[in-house]
Amino acid sequence: MSLFCDNRQRLVSRLKAKPNETRWIPGTFIVLQGGVEVPFNDTDIQWPFRQESFFQWCFGVEEPGCYGAIDVNTGASILFVPRLPPEYAIWQGKLHTLDNFKERYGVDETHYTDEIASVLKEKSARALLMLNGKNSDSELTTRETIFNGIDEFWMDFEHLYPAICECAMKNGPLKHTISIETDEGTAILYCSDIERLKNTDVDQVLDAINSGNKDKEVYSILENKIANEINCRIALQSLRKMIELESEWNRYRKTSSNVQSSAETINRDMILRQLVNLIVKSKDGETILQGLKALKRDRFSPSINIYKDRMCNEVMIRATDGELTMSQLIRAVRILVNYGNSKYRNCIDMLWVGLACREQDIKPDLLVPLFRSLKYFQRSKNMVQIILEKKLSEQWLKLTGSQMASILNCLYGKESLQGCLSSASKWANVSMTTSTEKDLVNFIGGLHTKKYANENIEQALARYVTSKGTEMKDPRLVASIMDYCKDLRIRNPYVLAECGKYFTRHGTQIPPTLLSPILAPFGLLNLQPPDPIEFWKMFDEVMSARFSDLKLNDALDILLSCTYLERYPIKLLDKVFSSYLMNRLQTQRDAPIVSHLKNKLKLFDATMSLECKEYRGSPINLDRNTESLSLDMRIRGIINKIYKPLAHLVGGEHKLSRSVVLSNRVIKSPQEIEVLRYVCKISSEAHKTVMRSMRPGIPEYKAEAWFLNYVYAEGGCRHVSYTCICGSGHNSSILHYGHAGAPNNKVIQDGDMCLFDMGGNYCGYAADITCSFPANGKFTEDQKLIYNAVLKARDAVIAAAKPGVAWTDMHLLANKVMLTSLKKGGLLVGDVEDMIKAGLNEVFQPHGLGHLLGLDVHDVGGYLAGHPERSKEAGVRKLRTARTLLAGMVLTVEPGCYFVDCLLDAALADPIQSKFLVPEQLQRFRGFGGVRIEDDVLITETGVENMTDVPRTVEEIENFMQS
């Protein structure tokens, strides 16, 4: 760590290199933020972590999420590390203490990241030197340092970047920093502040203030400053008037032969230059924006000119320096977007720096206009999205439904960030029952537009309609809810029942345009309305009175919905085929609309012909192809007839569905299976290469390198599926070892058990294979005991898995077999079933049996609507899916047995679990680590195809490693 300590001292020396020109006041600190882990797209896998380079240069820290501070005057260093949860010890590795970090990284102090502001305050920090610079190669700007409480400190973005890059400081004198002691504290003026006052006699102002002089001397100074600002305002008004007069003259010029002379052009140029130069001297950002807006109306100058350049550059500079308020930044976007030339519109991209500087000023009332401005950003759109998504996640509770809807309506395509939709879901869950009906209409409309629904929103809707019930007044709200449920297939009986009751109560008062959105969803979702007698009585009354007011498309949607519910509208047939409605169809000039309406009429006619005995056919020629439609309706009729007897046969209607949507990514196609077979084969061969090359005395990362070399050089893979886990000895008990904080860097010892979990990635498809074996190639008796316990569990699952079997049952089967083996080995006593009831299975295997595998290593489809939910029982609650196995699924089978100190300690202290444990036997396994055997399997029609091909038994492994 001496390298990084030396770097810190070099940086401090660099900042203090010119003592006669720069005097850092006490309480000046450098603050740097380290890198953070980034998820791989929408998965729970992380990209390989890389530390932020400036932070690495100063501190050399391997872990993510850290901060560092350096006292400029003393050179003392402080490292801030994340406060990690206890579960970290199970999945990621040892929970290091603050003293561990202090000793490891050679810093003066260590604290947690949630204490940054309080620690800096204790050290009387006044000014923070922060990074702010652009990489000359990538053209990207350094990330802004952010932590809770940062706005309580004065921040300097000017001096750190050039010093840490070893660039030359500004040639001009930096002046002194000035501290002004007041009753309220110390006011500090840095060189940038003094530069703004360069035309003012600073000593004169300070003497006047310190002496308490309040007479004309102070007022004279202030008067001069005010006069300068007034000159700027006068210049702005002059510019506006000049452009206005020129516009009038320009209209006149088009009808005359007058041509402006070159002398007039030169004079105009001089005047405009002087006016613009005066305006940009204003300290008021609003004046600058008004000048930019005025120049937008200049039709006399070329579309690109020096006046617009000057004003636009000034706006960019002030935005970058954080001098424009958030409202002014929004207005700057609106002004620039109306500029005719793309050069100025492209400047919008540079305003994101101003947004980042003023991020703390983003209040709830500014979120909507900011999201509306998002579409005007191009290259920097992602950065603005990140800022806005973060602020929305913090402030959603303070927004109204209409504001949330406006934000949702601003998101298009890639901008439909999951974080924004998640905030909308949280808002629905908390605020729906307390919002006005108007707000809810807008909010549901926004969700509808984004086609977004989830369980939280569905439950929130159900709570709202059941709690409000008779209090709902606005039919637009009911129509919005029903239309949303229809299009997003939300078949919630509570929601539809309450909306149906609303129709029964208020049907005659509902406007005709809202009848179809309220009524049609019942049929399309195949859900009978509540209180059928009263509902259909109201339906007949409303349709008799309002049918002629309905649009033909709405009328057909309602009637088709009736047929889906087997409620055939015989009484309305005359109205459907009346000459009035047919005339409306004939007079419709839009061909696609006419075709759409005719198709609905044909469908209605065909449905009634097949299903309703009283129907005598359409009185008009619809030219329908009965044969093509009859098949679907007959199948539907057959399903309706056999549904209840079949449900009785299989044990209830909950085990059947009239409509089954086959999974896409969950069920693999033959082509996908071939790719998965290949990547599993290559990964298996890579594991065997590692196993064959293994010997004590090498570092863990060398095994990782052997694997990577094989899958890349021999297999043609361009990636691995996840960060390689190469744990030896105690590290083999860390489930996700190998990350930035525990980077496969231990030297493997003779007698260590190795657990290597690695998988190649080919054409985007993942393999996930784990091999466990002794580093020296020879199992000890204890190693055999644990390994064979896990192997028997794996073999039991491979033998039992087949279509129709629940994955939760497979997990429990593996747990029972493994615990039985541990009991035979003398580590446990008692009944195995009782052990599982006590949760002991989760002590020795704190993860699920396996997961779906495909394009993602933890592939999608685990907990979808209509499938078993996550269990709350010990062991199975760790599963990534609880589904019933289907042919075509690809999963991992990965039972494991680990000796994790914190879990063993907790179990020994638990009065129920401890009675099954034999402490003196378990003691010798402390530090043993763990064993995991992981295969990638395909569920076939009859059982399992194991796509992994590596030595698995003790004998196979020993013979292979000695060959």
PDB file of N, CA and C in Angstrom, residues 410-443:
ATOM      1  N   CYS A 410     -44.146  10.523 -20.711  1.00  0.00           N
ATOM      2  CA  CYS A 410     -42.907  11.063 -21.295  1.00  0.00           C
ATOM      3  C   CYS A 410     -41.926   9.962 -21.664  1.00  0.00           C
ATOM      4  N   LEU A 411     -42.204   8.729 -21.268  1.00  0.00           N
ATOM      5  CA  LEU A 411     -41.261   7.639 -21.494  1.00  0.00           C
ATOM      6  C   LEU A 411     -41.621   6.903 -22.769  1.00  0.00           C
ATOM      7  N   TYR A 412     -40.678   6.825 -23.673  1.00  0.00           N
ATOM      8  CA  TYR A 412     -40.902   6.151 -24.941  1.00  0.00           C
ATOM      9  C   TYR A 412     -39.796   5.128 -25.167  1.00  0.00           C
ATOM     10  N   GLY A 413     -40.176   3.936 -25.634  1.00  0.00           N
ATOM     11  CA  GLY A 413     -39.185   2.941 -26.028  1.00  0.00           C
ATOM     12  C   GLY A 413     -38.215   2.652 -24.912  1.00  0.00           C
ATOM     13  N   LYS A 414     -36.935   2.892 -25.181  1.00  0.00           N
ATOM     14  CA  LYS A 414     -35.879   2.590 -24.213  1.00  0.00           C
ATOM     15  C   LYS A 414     -36.000   3.433 -22.966  1.00  0.00           C
ATOM     16  N   GLU A 415     -36.739   4.569 -23.100  1.00  0.00           N
ATOM     17  CA  GLU A 415     -36.852   5.436 -21.931  1.00  0.00           C
ATOM     18  C   GLU A 415     -37.789   4.865 -20.870  1.00  0.00           C
ATOM     19  N   SER A 416     -38.531   3.792 -21.224  1.00  0.00           N
ATOM     20  CA  SER A 416     -39.428   3.193 -20.243  1.00  0.00           C
ATOM     21  C   SER A 416     -38.596   2.450 -19.204  1.00  0.00           C
ATOM     22  N   LEU A 417     -37.898   3.203 -18.415  1.00  0.00           N
ATOM     23  CA  LEU A 417     -36.981   2.622 -17.452  1.00  0.00           C
ATOM     24  C   LEU A 417     -37.744   1.844 -16.393  1.00  0.00           C
ATOM     25  N   GLN A 418     -37.217   0.691 -16.052  1.00  0.00           N
ATOM     26  CA  GLN A 418     -37.873  -0.143 -15.067  1.00  0.00           C
ATOM     27  C   GLN A 418     -37.986   0.570 -13.728  1.00  0.00           C
ATOM     28  N   GLY A 419     -36.997   1.407 -13.406  1.00  0.00           N
ATOM     29  CA  GLY A 419     -37.052   2.141 -12.146  1.00  0.00           C
ATOM     30  C   GLY A 419     -38.227   3.088 -12.073  1.00  0.00           C
ATOM     31  N   CYS A 420     -38.538   3.768 -13.193  1.00  0.00           N
ATOM     32  CA  CYS A 420     -39.685   4.682 -13.224  1.00  0.00           C
ATOM     33  C   CYS A 420     -40.983   3.900 -13.060  1.00  0.00           C
ATOM     34  N   LEU A 421     -41.072   2.770 -13.757  1.00  0.00           N
ATOM     35  CA  LEU A 421     -42.278   1.950 -13.642  1.00  0.00           C
ATOM     36  C   LEU A 421     -42.404   1.382 -12.229  1.00  0.00           C
ATOM     37  N   SER A 422     -41.271   1.049 -11.633  1.00  0.00           N
ATOM     38  CA  SER A 422     -41.292   0.560 -10.254  1.00  0.00           C
ATOM     39  C   SER A 422     -41.791   1.641  -9.300  1.00  0.00           C
ATOM     40  N   SER A 423     -41.381   2.888  -9.527  1.00  0.00           N
ATOM     41  CA  SER A 423     -41.866   3.998  -8.693  1.00  0.00           C
ATOM     42  C   SER A 423     -43.364   4.181  -8.863  1.00  0.00           C
ATOM     43  N   ALA A 424     -43.840   4.014 -10.108  1.00  0.00           N
ATOM     44  CA  ALA A 424     -45.283   4.104 -10.354  1.00  0.00           C
ATOM     45  C   ALA A 424     -46.023   3.008  -9.599  1.00  0.00           C
ATOM     46  N   SER A 425     -45.431   1.822  -9.565  1.00  0.00           N
ATOM     47  CA  SER A 425     -46.038   0.713  -8.827  1.00  0.00           C
ATOM     48  C   SER A 425     -46.101   1.018  -7.332  1.00  0.00           C
ATOM     49  N   LYS A 426     -45.021   1.592  -6.789  1.00  0.00           N
ATOM     50  CA  LYS A 426     -45.014   1.957  -5.365  1.00  0.00           C
ATOM     51  C   LYS A 426     -46.062   3.029  -5.084  1.00  0.00           C
ATOM     52  N   TRP A 427     -46.173   3.999  -6.003  1.00  0.00           N
ATOM     53  CA  TRP A 427     -47.167   5.055  -5.816  1.00  0.00           C
ATOM     54  C   TRP A 427     -48.568   4.453  -5.764  1.00  0.00           C
ATOM     55  N   ALA A 428     -48.847   3.538  -6.668  1.00  0.00           N
ATOM     56  CA  ALA A 428     -50.165   2.900  -6.692  1.00  0.00           C
ATOM     57  C   ALA A 428     -50.434   2.173  -5.383  1.00  0.00           C
ATOM     58  N   ASN A 429     -49.432   1.507  -4.878  1.00  0.00           N
ATOM     59  CA  ASN A 429     -49.591   0.701  -3.671  1.00  0.00           C
ATOM     60  C   ASN A 429     -49.887   1.551  -2.444  1.00  0.00           C
ATOM     61  N   VAL A 430     -49.347   2.790  -2.427  1.00  0.00           N
ATOM     62  CA  VAL A 430     -49.464   3.638  -1.237  1.00  0.00           C
ATOM     63  C   VAL A 430     -50.528   4.718  -1.391  1.00  0.00           C
ATOM     64  N   SER A 431     -50.598   5.356  -2.553  1.00  0.00           N
ATOM     65  CA  SER A 431     -51.358   6.602  -2.696  1.00  0.00           C
ATOM     66  C   SER A 431     -52.697   6.462  -3.398  1.00  0.00           C
ATOM     67  N   MET A 432     -52.989   5.304  -3.946  1.00  0.00           N
ATOM     68  CA  MET A 432     -54.189   5.194  -4.767  1.00  0.00           C
ATOM     69  C   MET A 432     -55.461   5.486  -3.970  1.00  0.00           C
ATOM     70  N   THR A 433     -55.548   4.959  -2.758  1.00  0.00           N
ATOM     71  CA  THR A 433     -56.784   5.114  -1.986  1.00  0.00           C
ATOM     72  C   THR A 433     -56.989   6.529  -1.461  1.00  0.00           C
ATOM     73  N   THR A 434     -55.950   7.362  -1.484  1.00  0.00           N
ATOM     74  CA  THR A 434     -56.074   8.733  -0.973  1.00  0.00           C
ATOM     75  C   THR A 434     -56.118   9.770  -2.087  1.00  0.00           C
ATOM     76  N   SER A 435     -56.135   9.344  -3.329  1.00  0.00           N
ATOM     77  CA  SER A 435     -56.093  10.277  -4.458  1.00  0.00           C
ATOM     78  C   SER A 435     -57.493  10.622  -4.941  1.00  0.00           C
ATOM     79  N   THR A 436     -57.580  11.734  -5.660  1.00  0.00           N
ATOM     80  CA  THR A 436     -58.849  12.129  -6.259  1.00  0.00           C
ATOM     81  C   THR A 436     -59.142  11.234  -7.454  1.00  0.00           C
ATOM     82  N   GLU A 437     -60.411  11.168  -7.824  1.00  0.00           N
ATOM     83  CA  GLU A 437     -60.792  10.331  -8.957  1.00  0.00           C
ATOM     84  C   GLU A 437     -60.179  10.851 -10.253  1.00  0.00           C
ATOM     85  N   LYS A 438     -60.083  12.171 -10.382  1.00  0.00           N
ATOM     86  CA  LYS A 438     -59.473  12.745 -11.583  1.00  0.00           C
ATOM     87  C   LYS A 438     -58.016  12.318 -11.703  1.00  0.00           C
ATOM     88  N   ASP A 439     -57.285  12.365 -10.582  1.00  0.00           N
ATOM     89  CA  ASP A 439     -55.888  11.935 -10.597  1.00  0.00           C
ATOM     90  C   ASP A 439     -55.764  10.465 -10.986  1.00  0.00           C
ATOM     91  N   LEU A 440     -56.672   9.654 -10.467  1.00  0.00           N
ATOM     92  CA  LEU A 440     -56.603   8.226 -10.766  1.00  0.00           C
ATOM     93  C   LEU A 440     -56.909   7.940 -12.228  1.00  0.00           C
ATOM     94  N   VAL A 441     -57.842   8.689 -12.810  1.00  0.00           N
ATOM     95  CA  VAL A 441     -58.128   8.524 -14.240  1.00  0.00           C
ATOM     96  C   VAL A 441     -56.855   8.767 -15.047  1.00  0.00           C
ATOM     97  N   ASN A 442     -56.161   9.833 -14.717  1.00  0.00           N
ATOM     98  CA  ASN A 442     -54.928  10.155 -15.440  1.00  0.00           C
ATOM     99  C   ASN A 442     -53.838   9.116 -15.181  1.00  0.00           C
ATOM    100  N   PHE A 443     -53.707   8.684 -13.928  1.00  0.00           N
ATOM    101  CA  PHE A 443     -52.665   7.719 -13.576  1.00  0.00           C
ATOM    102  C   PHE A 443     -52.883   6.379 -14.273  1.00  0.00           C
TER     103      PHE A 443
END
